[in-house]
Amino acid sequence: MKNLNQVCRMGKVRRTLPIVLAFTLVHAISTVNGFGGGAPNGVCKTMLPGHGSSPQTGPNPYKVEISKSSLMGQEVMDITISSKTGSDDFVGFLLQVRKPGDNNKAYGSFNEVIENDLGQTLECFDIANSGVTHKNNKPKKSITVQWTAPNDEDAEYEILYSVVKSYNEYWTHHTHEQKLVVKRDPNAAAPPAGGLISASDELLKRWREVYGGCGDNKGCFGMPNKCIENFDASSDNPTVCKMMVTWEKKGSENRYQLTANMRSQNGYVAVGFSDDDKMGKDSVVGCGGSGQTPTIMRYINPSSYDPNEVHKAAPKLGIEDIDKAYTDGNLFCSFRQDNHKINDIEFDVDKPHYLLLAIGSSHSDGGLHQHSDKGPSPQTIVITDNIIIGASPNTWLVQLHGGLMVIAWLLCASTGMFVARYYKQTHVEVMPCGKAFWFSLHVFCMASTAFLTICGSIIILIKKKGLYFTDVHQYLGVIVVGLAICQVFIAFLRPHPNTPKRPLFNWVHWGIGNSAHIVGITCIGFAVELSLADLKRFGNDENTWVWILLGLVLFHVLMHVIMSVHTLWSDKQMSEGQNKKRAMVPGPMKPSGASSEAPGTVFRDFMLGLYLLIMAAGAITLVALIAWPKKKEEDPTA
């Protein structure tokens, strides 16, 4: 029994040991995170470091001292963080000025030039230089920064700060005991706000080139949100993005441009190409360095991602420089990029991928260090997506393409095939242009289908600037266009009735026509997955489009069942004719052998009217969903 207990205890140890080791490993990994290179913009509201542990609740050993407490608007003051005893060094800090009770905005601006290069400014709440943090995790005795008071109104402000002594020992969200009283100065000149720049002619020219064509002949993604929409090309002091990437398919070239409002020559802007919206195992292109001539190089986020560094790997793999410059505090880097594979990471410009934008204040030949700000694109893109991410895209050509295809295949093709199958002995005395009623309506519907399909195809080729296969919709689209064109040519080769080749023609015509119809409807269904179409935005159910389309397909099938039963009944009522059960035989419906009007004309007229009404209403609804204005999204930065 004793031995048995020992075995049991040993078994428990073996089962428990992996759990303990796993916990220890996770804890060890978590302790290397945090923000050694300074707090990112994302923690401005909480002012909490990413250390996983809780802040200290005991007395704060650090203090804030100010050079004055009463200021005029735009007046500058010193703010110093230091140890109360002079013996407690600190490695990190975060400092802001807010109004009492206002946790959603920081006020005033900090000077970007900080003593001994120990600090860097932040863009808290999308306001440039509204926060300040450390630049490295070296021990500091004290640090002094300069703050410029806002000049909007007479108001009181308070200084909020967090200080980090060590990884597990920090004090957060403390408030300086003395309020700042700011009086508005009516004689002070208004400074440029946020992303406004005092631009030289060369800088204005570069910015207009970058923003020109966004959403039309190239795609653009910038931060903060809606900064591209807010750019005014006619202004001498335009509001610009803090960082931005553009992409364009120009002939056989895949062109990209990275830009950033850096305010420091020793910084970088980078874009990662990822299959998800998170960093790790991504191919990256970074641009930066020190001096007037930046460098463009390939980097990699390994699968075991180190938040403090992105490693250089095959510096020029798949990229070719076009232009690079540092102009008046702004970084511009253009390059060509081809498909490539790096460290088992494959990148294809034609496959949907996320863009990961980042900027940082430290760049070296060996890698890109901790970013000061970053953000993923909210959706995937391919090289031919000429859209403005985060803005209302210019998609009228896409909407026109979609509308034409819906009308072509849901309304025209469906109606033309419906009439040809069930209405050959309806209104036989009506002969438009000397042709049978059913034949005239069938030709009109199918010719309209082919015409609208070709027009829709040309429109989307113009929009996408060529033919690219990135998903099922494109493959099916090419197939349906080919079948439609083939069907037109076959129709012109139609043999006369009662000739030996007529049955073969009927089967080929029926087979191609039905195949094209099925592929066309399926292609419309797959449009719901396209980001440019944006068909997932209606109601609470993202599949509204699919449900409407499915309802129309089921209605179409039901009407065929009803009309097949009616045709069987009608044929049996007629004394002439040999093929009494033709409506139940798969394939093209054989002639009845009768030339007179079939019984049930009123019923067939009613059913045709009902069919046209429902299919037209469904097609119009889907076209309306395509053209419906996109719902205004909440600004995530608000």
Coordinates of C-alpha atoms in Angstrom, one line a residue, residues 28-535:
A28 CA 8.5 34.4 -17.9
I29 CA 7.4 35.4 -21.4
S30 CA 5.1 38.0 -20.0
T31 CA 7.8 39.6 -18.0
V32 CA 9.8 40.5 -21.1
N33 CA 6.9 42.6 -22.5
G34 CA 6.1 46.1 -21.5
F35 CA 7.3 49.3 -23.2
G36 CA 11.1 49.6 -22.7
G37 CA 11.2 52.0 -25.7
G38 CA 8.4 54.2 -24.3
A39 CA 4.7 54.0 -23.9
P40 CA 2.6 53.7 -27.1
N41 CA -0.3 56.0 -27.9
G42 CA -2.8 53.3 -27.0
V43 CA -2.1 53.5 -23.3
C44 CA -2.7 57.3 -23.0
K45 CA -6.2 56.8 -21.5
T46 CA -5.4 54.2 -18.9
M47 CA -1.8 55.3 -18.3
L48 CA -1.0 51.7 -17.4
P49 CA 2.2 49.9 -18.5
G50 CA 1.8 46.5 -20.1
H51 CA 3.4 44.6 -17.3
G52 CA 0.6 42.3 -16.3
S53 CA 1.0 43.1 -12.6
S54 CA -0.9 45.6 -10.5
P55 CA 0.3 49.1 -9.7
Q56 CA 1.6 50.0 -6.3
T57 CA -0.9 51.2 -3.7
G58 CA 1.6 52.6 -1.2
P59 CA 3.1 56.1 -1.0
N60 CA 4.5 57.4 -4.3
P61 CA 8.2 58.0 -4.0
Y62 CA 8.2 60.3 -7.0
K63 CA 7.1 63.9 -7.4
V64 CA 6.3 66.4 -10.1
E65 CA 7.5 70.0 -9.9
I66 CA 6.4 72.9 -12.1
S67 CA 8.0 76.2 -12.9
K68 CA 4.7 78.1 -12.7
S69 CA 1.1 77.4 -12.0
S70 CA -0.5 80.5 -13.8
L71 CA 0.1 80.9 -17.5
M72 CA -1.2 82.7 -20.5
G73 CA -2.2 80.8 -23.6
Q74 CA 0.9 79.5 -25.6
E75 CA 3.2 80.3 -22.7
V76 CA 5.8 77.6 -22.0
M77 CA 6.5 76.0 -18.6
D78 CA 8.9 73.3 -17.2
I79 CA 7.6 70.1 -15.7
T80 CA 10.1 67.9 -13.8
I81 CA 9.7 64.4 -12.6
S82 CA 12.2 63.2 -9.9
S83 CA 12.6 61.2 -6.7
K84 CA 11.3 62.7 -3.5
T85 CA 14.4 61.4 -1.7
G86 CA 16.9 61.7 -4.6
S87 CA 17.8 58.0 -4.3
D88 CA 15.0 56.3 -6.1
D89 CA 15.8 56.0 -9.8
F90 CA 13.1 55.4 -12.4
V91 CA 13.2 53.8 -15.8
G92 CA 9.9 54.9 -17.4
F93 CA 7.2 57.5 -17.2
L94 CA 4.2 58.9 -18.9
L95 CA 3.0 62.5 -18.5
Q96 CA -0.1 64.3 -19.8
V97 CA -2.1 67.5 -19.0
R98 CA -5.9 67.2 -18.8
K99 CA -8.9 69.0 -17.6
P100 CA -10.2 67.7 -14.2
G101 CA -12.7 64.9 -14.9
D102 CA -11.9 64.7 -18.6
N103 CA -10.4 61.3 -19.4
N104 CA -10.8 61.5 -23.2
K105 CA -8.5 64.4 -24.2
A106 CA -5.1 65.7 -23.5
Y107 CA -4.3 69.5 -23.7
G108 CA -1.4 71.6 -24.7
S109 CA 1.7 70.3 -26.4
F110 CA 5.1 69.1 -25.2
N111 CA 8.4 70.2 -26.8
E112 CA 9.8 67.4 -28.9
V113 CA 13.4 68.3 -27.9
I114 CA 13.9 66.7 -24.5
E115 CA 17.1 66.9 -22.4
N116 CA 19.7 64.2 -23.1
D117 CA 17.3 62.6 -25.6
L118 CA 15.7 60.7 -22.7
G119 CA 12.1 61.2 -23.8
Q120 CA 9.7 61.4 -26.8
T121 CA 6.3 62.9 -27.4
L122 CA 3.1 61.0 -28.0
E123 CA 0.0 61.5 -30.0
C124 CA -2.5 61.0 -27.2
F125 CA -6.2 60.9 -28.4
D126 CA -4.9 61.8 -31.9
I127 CA -3.5 65.1 -30.8
A128 CA 0.2 65.6 -31.7
N129 CA 2.7 66.0 -28.9
S130 CA 0.0 65.9 -26.2
G131 CA 1.8 63.3 -24.1
V132 CA 5.4 62.6 -23.3
T133 CA 7.1 59.3 -22.3
H134 CA 10.6 57.7 -21.9
K135 CA 12.7 56.7 -24.9
N136 CA 14.7 53.9 -23.2
N137 CA 14.7 51.9 -20.0
K138 CA 17.9 53.3 -18.6
P139 CA 17.8 54.5 -14.9
K140 CA 17.0 58.2 -14.6
K141 CA 17.4 60.6 -11.6
S142 CA 15.0 63.2 -13.0
I143 CA 13.7 64.5 -16.3
T144 CA 12.4 68.0 -17.3
V145 CA 10.1 68.6 -20.2
Q146 CA 8.6 71.8 -21.6
W147 CA 4.8 72.2 -22.0
T148 CA 3.1 74.8 -24.0
A149 CA -0.3 75.9 -22.7
P150 CA -3.4 75.8 -25.0
N151 CA -4.9 79.1 -26.0
D152 CA -8.6 78.1 -26.6
E153 CA -10.2 79.4 -23.4
D154 CA -9.7 80.3 -19.8
A155 CA -9.5 77.0 -18.0
E156 CA -8.0 74.9 -15.2
Y157 CA -5.8 71.9 -16.0
E158 CA -4.1 69.1 -14.0
I159 CA -1.0 67.1 -14.6
L160 CA -1.3 63.4 -14.6
Y161 CA 1.7 61.1 -14.5
S162 CA 2.8 57.4 -14.1
V163 CA 6.3 56.4 -13.1
V164 CA 8.0 53.0 -13.4
K165 CA 10.7 52.0 -11.0
S166 CA 11.1 48.4 -12.2
Y167 CA 9.0 45.9 -14.0
N168 CA 6.9 44.9 -11.1
E169 CA 7.0 48.2 -9.2
Y170 CA 5.3 51.3 -10.6
W171 CA 2.8 54.0 -9.7
T172 CA 0.1 55.1 -12.2
H173 CA -2.4 57.8 -12.8
H174 CA -1.2 60.2 -10.1
T175 CA -2.2 63.8 -10.2
H176 CA -0.1 66.8 -9.2
E177 CA -1.6 68.6 -6.3
Q178 CA -1.5 72.0 -7.9
K179 CA -3.9 73.0 -10.7
L180 CA -2.6 74.9 -13.7
V181 CA -4.6 78.1 -14.4
V182 CA -4.5 79.2 -18.0
K183 CA -5.8 82.5 -19.3
R184 CA -6.5 82.9 -23.0
D185 CA -4.2 85.4 -24.7
P186 CA -6.1 87.2 -27.5
N187 CA -2.9 88.6 -29.0
A188 CA -1.1 85.3 -29.4
A189 CA -0.8 83.8 -32.9
A190 CA -2.7 80.6 -33.4
P191 CA -0.2 77.7 -33.8
P192 CA -0.7 74.9 -36.3
A193 CA -2.9 72.2 -34.9
G194 CA -2.6 68.4 -34.8
G195 CA -1.3 67.3 -38.2
L196 CA -1.1 70.7 -39.7
I197 CA 2.3 71.5 -41.3
S198 CA 3.9 74.7 -42.4
A199 CA 4.7 73.5 -45.8
S200 CA 7.4 74.5 -48.3
D201 CA 6.7 74.3 -52.0
E202 CA 8.6 71.1 -52.3
L203 CA 6.8 69.5 -49.4
L204 CA 3.4 70.5 -50.8
K205 CA 4.3 69.1 -54.1
R206 CA 5.2 65.8 -52.6
W207 CA 2.1 65.6 -50.4
R208 CA -0.2 66.3 -53.3
E209 CA 1.5 63.5 -55.3
V210 CA 1.0 61.1 -52.4
Y211 CA -2.7 61.9 -51.8
G212 CA -3.6 62.4 -55.5
G213 CA -5.4 59.5 -57.0
C214 CA -6.3 57.8 -53.7
G215 CA -9.5 55.7 -54.3
D216 CA -9.3 56.2 -58.0
N217 CA -6.1 54.8 -59.5
K218 CA -4.4 53.6 -56.2
G219 CA -5.3 52.4 -52.8
C220 CA -4.4 54.3 -49.6
F221 CA -4.4 53.6 -45.9
G222 CA -3.4 56.2 -43.3
M223 CA -3.5 56.9 -39.6
P224 CA -5.1 58.5 -37.7
N225 CA -8.6 57.5 -38.9
K226 CA -10.0 59.6 -41.8
C227 CA -6.8 61.6 -42.2
I228 CA -6.8 60.9 -46.0
E229 CA -10.3 62.2 -46.4
N230 CA -9.3 65.3 -44.4
F231 CA -6.4 66.2 -46.7
D232 CA -7.1 69.5 -48.6
A233 CA -4.8 69.7 -51.7
S234 CA -5.7 73.4 -52.2
S235 CA -4.4 74.4 -48.7
D236 CA -1.0 75.8 -48.1
N237 CA -1.1 74.1 -44.6
P238 CA -2.9 70.8 -45.2
T239 CA -3.8 68.3 -42.5
V240 CA -1.8 65.2 -43.2
C241 CA -1.6 61.6 -41.9
K242 CA 0.9 60.8 -39.2
M243 CA 1.8 57.7 -41.3
M244 CA 0.4 56.3 -44.6
V245 CA 0.9 53.7 -47.2
T246 CA -0.3 53.6 -50.8
W247 CA -0.3 50.8 -53.4
E248 CA -0.9 50.7 -57.1
K249 CA -0.8 48.3 -60.0
K250 CA 1.0 50.2 -62.8
G251 CA 1.4 47.9 -65.8
S252 CA 3.3 44.9 -64.6
E253 CA 4.7 46.8 -61.6
N254 CA 3.5 46.7 -58.0
R255 CA 4.2 50.2 -56.6
Y256 CA 4.1 51.2 -52.9
Q257 CA 4.8 54.4 -51.1
L258 CA 5.4 54.9 -47.4
T259 CA 5.1 58.4 -45.9
A260 CA 5.2 59.7 -42.3
N261 CA 5.4 63.0 -40.5
M262 CA 8.5 62.1 -38.5
R263 CA 9.8 65.2 -36.8
S264 CA 13.0 63.3 -36.4
Q265 CA 15.6 62.0 -38.9
N266 CA 16.4 59.0 -36.7
G267 CA 13.1 57.3 -37.1
Y268 CA 11.3 54.9 -39.4
V269 CA 7.9 54.1 -41.0
A270 CA 7.2 50.5 -41.9
V271 CA 4.4 48.3 -43.4
G272 CA 3.9 44.7 -42.7
F273 CA 2.0 42.3 -45.0
S274 CA 0.1 39.8 -42.9
D275 CA -2.6 37.1 -43.2
D276 CA -4.1 38.4 -40.0
D277 CA -4.3 41.8 -38.2
K278 CA -1.6 40.9 -35.7
M279 CA 2.2 41.2 -35.8
G280 CA 4.1 37.9 -36.1
K281 CA 5.4 35.9 -39.0
D282 CA 5.1 38.8 -41.5
S283 CA 7.1 40.2 -44.3
V284 CA 7.9 43.9 -43.6
V285 CA 9.3 46.8 -45.6
G286 CA 10.8 49.6 -43.5
C287 CA 12.1 53.0 -44.5
G288 CA 14.2 55.3 -42.3
G289 CA 17.6 55.9 -40.9
S290 CA 19.6 59.0 -39.9
G291 CA 20.4 61.8 -42.3
Q292 CA 18.8 63.2 -45.4
T293 CA 18.8 59.9 -47.4
P294 CA 16.7 57.2 -45.9
T295 CA 17.1 53.5 -46.6
I296 CA 14.4 51.0 -47.7
M297 CA 14.9 47.4 -46.6
R298 CA 13.1 44.1 -46.1
Y299 CA 12.6 43.0 -42.5
I300 CA 10.7 40.2 -40.9
N301 CA 8.5 39.6 -37.9
P302 CA 9.5 36.1 -36.9
S303 CA 6.8 33.7 -35.5
S304 CA 8.4 34.1 -32.1
Y305 CA 7.7 37.8 -32.2
D306 CA 9.9 40.1 -30.2
P307 CA 8.0 43.3 -29.5
N308 CA 11.2 45.3 -29.2
E309 CA 12.7 44.5 -32.6
V310 CA 11.8 43.5 -36.1
H311 CA 14.8 41.8 -37.7
K312 CA 16.5 42.6 -41.0
A313 CA 16.3 39.7 -43.4
A314 CA 17.3 39.7 -47.1
P315 CA 17.3 43.5 -47.2
K316 CA 16.4 43.9 -50.9
L317 CA 14.4 40.7 -51.5
G318 CA 11.5 41.5 -53.8
I319 CA 11.9 45.3 -53.5
E320 CA 13.4 47.9 -55.7
D321 CA 13.8 51.6 -54.7
I322 CA 12.0 54.3 -56.7
D323 CA 12.4 57.4 -54.6
K324 CA 13.4 58.2 -51.0
A325 CA 13.7 61.5 -49.2
Y326 CA 13.5 63.3 -45.9
T327 CA 11.8 66.7 -46.6
D328 CA 11.0 69.2 -43.9
G329 CA 10.5 66.6 -41.2
N330 CA 8.5 64.2 -43.5
L331 CA 9.7 60.9 -44.7
F332 CA 8.9 59.7 -48.3
C333 CA 9.8 56.3 -49.6
S334 CA 8.6 54.7 -52.9
F335 CA 9.4 51.2 -54.0
R336 CA 8.4 48.3 -56.3
Q337 CA 7.6 45.0 -54.7
D338 CA 7.3 41.5 -56.3
N339 CA 5.9 38.3 -54.9
H340 CA 8.5 36.6 -52.7
K341 CA 9.2 34.0 -50.0
I342 CA 11.2 34.8 -46.9
N343 CA 11.8 32.4 -44.0
D344 CA 8.8 30.2 -45.0
I345 CA 6.7 33.4 -45.3
E346 CA 5.1 33.7 -48.7
F347 CA 3.8 37.1 -49.9
D348 CA 1.6 37.4 -53.0
V349 CA 0.3 40.9 -54.0
D350 CA -2.8 39.3 -55.5
K351 CA -3.8 37.4 -52.4
P352 CA -5.8 39.2 -49.7
H353 CA -3.6 40.5 -46.9
Y354 CA -3.7 43.0 -44.0
L355 CA -1.5 46.0 -43.8
L356 CA 0.3 46.7 -40.5
L357 CA 1.5 50.3 -40.3
A358 CA 4.0 51.4 -37.7
I359 CA 6.4 54.2 -36.9
G360 CA 9.2 54.4 -34.4
S361 CA 11.8 56.8 -33.2
S362 CA 14.8 54.4 -33.4
H363 CA 16.1 52.7 -36.5
S364 CA 19.3 50.7 -37.1
D365 CA 20.9 48.7 -39.8
G366 CA 20.1 45.6 -37.8
G367 CA 16.4 46.0 -37.2
L368 CA 13.4 48.2 -36.4
H369 CA 13.0 48.8 -32.7
Q370 CA 9.9 49.3 -30.6
H371 CA 7.3 51.3 -32.5
S372 CA 5.8 54.4 -31.0
D373 CA 2.5 54.0 -32.8
K374 CA 1.0 51.3 -35.0
G375 CA -2.3 50.1 -36.4
P376 CA -3.6 47.3 -38.7
S377 CA -5.9 47.9 -41.7
P378 CA -9.5 47.0 -40.7
Q379 CA -9.8 44.9 -43.9
T380 CA -7.7 42.9 -46.3
I381 CA -6.6 44.3 -49.7
V382 CA -5.0 43.1 -52.9
I383 CA -2.8 45.2 -55.1
T384 CA -5.7 46.2 -57.4
D385 CA -8.0 47.5 -54.7
N386 CA -8.1 51.2 -55.4
I387 CA -9.8 52.1 -52.2
I388 CA -9.3 54.5 -49.2
I389 CA -9.3 52.2 -46.2
G390 CA -11.3 53.9 -43.4
A391 CA -13.1 56.2 -45.8
S392 CA -16.1 55.9 -48.1
P393 CA -14.6 54.2 -51.1
N394 CA -15.2 55.3 -54.7
T395 CA -17.0 52.2 -55.8
W396 CA -19.6 53.5 -58.3
L397 CA -18.0 51.4 -61.1
V398 CA -18.2 48.3 -58.9
Q399 CA -21.8 49.1 -58.0
L400 CA -22.6 49.6 -61.7
H401 CA -21.0 46.2 -62.6
G402 CA -22.9 44.5 -59.8
G403 CA -26.2 46.0 -60.8
L404 CA -25.8 45.1 -64.5
M405 CA -25.0 41.5 -63.6
V406 CA -27.9 41.1 -61.2
I407 CA -30.4 42.4 -63.9
A408 CA -28.7 40.2 -66.6
W409 CA -28.8 36.9 -64.8
L410 CA -31.5 37.1 -62.2
L411 CA -34.1 38.9 -64.3
C412 CA -33.3 38.7 -68.1
A413 CA -31.8 35.2 -68.3
S414 CA -34.3 33.7 -65.8
T415 CA -37.3 35.2 -67.7
G416 CA -35.9 34.2 -71.1
M417 CA -35.4 30.6 -70.2
F418 CA -38.8 30.4 -68.4
V419 CA -40.7 31.7 -71.4
A420 CA -38.8 29.4 -73.9
R421 CA -39.8 26.3 -71.9
Y422 CA -43.4 26.9 -71.1
Y423 CA -44.9 29.5 -73.5
K424 CA -44.4 28.1 -77.0
Q425 CA -48.2 27.5 -77.3
T426 CA -49.3 30.7 -75.7
H427 CA -50.7 33.6 -77.8
V428 CA -49.8 31.7 -81.0
E429 CA -51.7 34.3 -83.0
V430 CA -49.4 37.1 -81.7
M431 CA -46.4 37.5 -84.1
P432 CA -44.2 40.5 -83.3
C433 CA -42.0 41.2 -86.4
G434 CA -43.2 37.9 -87.9
K435 CA -41.9 35.9 -85.1
A436 CA -43.7 33.9 -82.4
F437 CA -44.5 35.7 -79.2
W438 CA -42.4 33.4 -77.0
F439 CA -39.5 33.5 -79.4
S440 CA -39.4 37.3 -79.6
L441 CA -39.5 37.6 -75.8
H442 CA -36.9 34.9 -75.4
V443 CA -34.5 36.5 -77.9
F444 CA -35.0 40.0 -76.3
C445 CA -34.2 38.6 -72.8
M446 CA -31.2 36.5 -73.8
A447 CA -29.7 39.3 -76.0
S448 CA -30.1 41.7 -73.1
T449 CA -28.4 39.1 -70.9
A450 CA -25.4 38.9 -73.2
F451 CA -25.2 42.7 -73.7
L452 CA -25.4 43.5 -70.0
T453 CA -22.8 40.8 -69.2
I454 CA -20.3 42.1 -71.7
C455 CA -20.9 45.7 -70.5
G456 CA -20.5 44.7 -66.9
S457 CA -17.3 42.8 -67.6
I458 CA -15.8 45.8 -69.4
I459 CA -16.7 48.1 -66.5
I460 CA -15.0 45.9 -63.9
L461 CA -11.9 45.5 -66.1
I462 CA -11.6 49.3 -66.3
K463 CA -12.1 49.6 -62.5
K464 CA -9.5 46.9 -61.7
K465 CA -7.2 47.9 -64.5
G466 CA -6.9 44.3 -65.8
L467 CA -7.9 40.8 -65.1
Y468 CA -6.8 39.3 -61.7
F469 CA -7.8 36.1 -60.1
T470 CA -8.0 36.6 -56.3
D471 CA -11.2 34.7 -55.3
V472 CA -14.0 32.4 -56.6
H473 CA -16.0 35.3 -57.9
Q474 CA -13.4 36.2 -60.5
Y475 CA -13.0 32.6 -61.7
L476 CA -16.8 32.1 -62.0
G477 CA -17.2 35.5 -63.7
V478 CA -14.8 34.6 -66.5
I479 CA -16.6 31.3 -67.0
V480 CA -20.0 32.9 -67.2
V481 CA -18.8 35.5 -69.7
G482 CA -17.3 32.8 -71.9
L483 CA -20.5 30.8 -71.8
A484 CA -22.6 33.8 -72.6
I485 CA -20.5 34.7 -75.6
C486 CA -20.5 31.1 -76.7
Q487 CA -24.3 30.8 -76.4
V488 CA -24.7 33.9 -78.7
F489 CA -22.6 32.3 -81.4
I490 CA -24.4 29.0 -81.1
A491 CA -27.8 30.7 -81.5
F492 CA -26.7 32.1 -84.9
L493 CA -25.9 28.6 -86.0
R494 CA -29.4 27.3 -85.1
P495 CA -30.6 24.7 -87.6
H496 CA -34.2 24.8 -89.0
P497 CA -36.8 22.8 -87.1
N498 CA -37.2 19.1 -88.2
T499 CA -33.7 19.0 -89.6
P500 CA -31.4 16.1 -88.5
K501 CA -29.1 18.4 -86.5
R502 CA -31.8 20.2 -84.6
P503 CA -32.0 17.8 -81.6
L504 CA -28.2 18.1 -81.1
F505 CA -28.5 21.9 -81.2
N506 CA -31.4 21.8 -78.7
W507 CA -29.3 19.8 -76.2
V508 CA -26.2 22.0 -76.7
H509 CA -28.2 25.2 -76.5
W510 CA -30.0 23.9 -73.4
G511 CA -26.9 22.7 -71.7
I512 CA -24.8 25.8 -72.2
G513 CA -27.7 28.1 -71.3
N514 CA -28.5 26.3 -68.0
S515 CA -24.8 26.0 -67.1
A516 CA -24.3 29.8 -67.7
H517 CA -27.4 30.5 -65.6
I518 CA -26.3 28.4 -62.7
V519 CA -22.7 29.8 -62.8
G520 CA -24.1 33.3 -63.1
I521 CA -26.3 33.1 -60.1
T522 CA -23.6 31.4 -58.0
C523 CA -21.2 34.1 -59.0
I524 CA -23.6 36.7 -57.7
G525 CA -23.8 34.8 -54.5
F526 CA -20.1 34.9 -54.0
A527 CA -20.0 38.7 -54.4
V528 CA -21.0 38.9 -50.7
E529 CA -17.4 38.0 -49.8
L530 CA -15.9 40.9 -51.8
S531 CA -14.6 43.9 -49.7
L532 CA -15.2 46.4 -52.5
A533 CA -18.9 45.3 -52.8
D534 CA -19.4 45.6 -49.0
L535 CA -22.6 43.6 -49.0

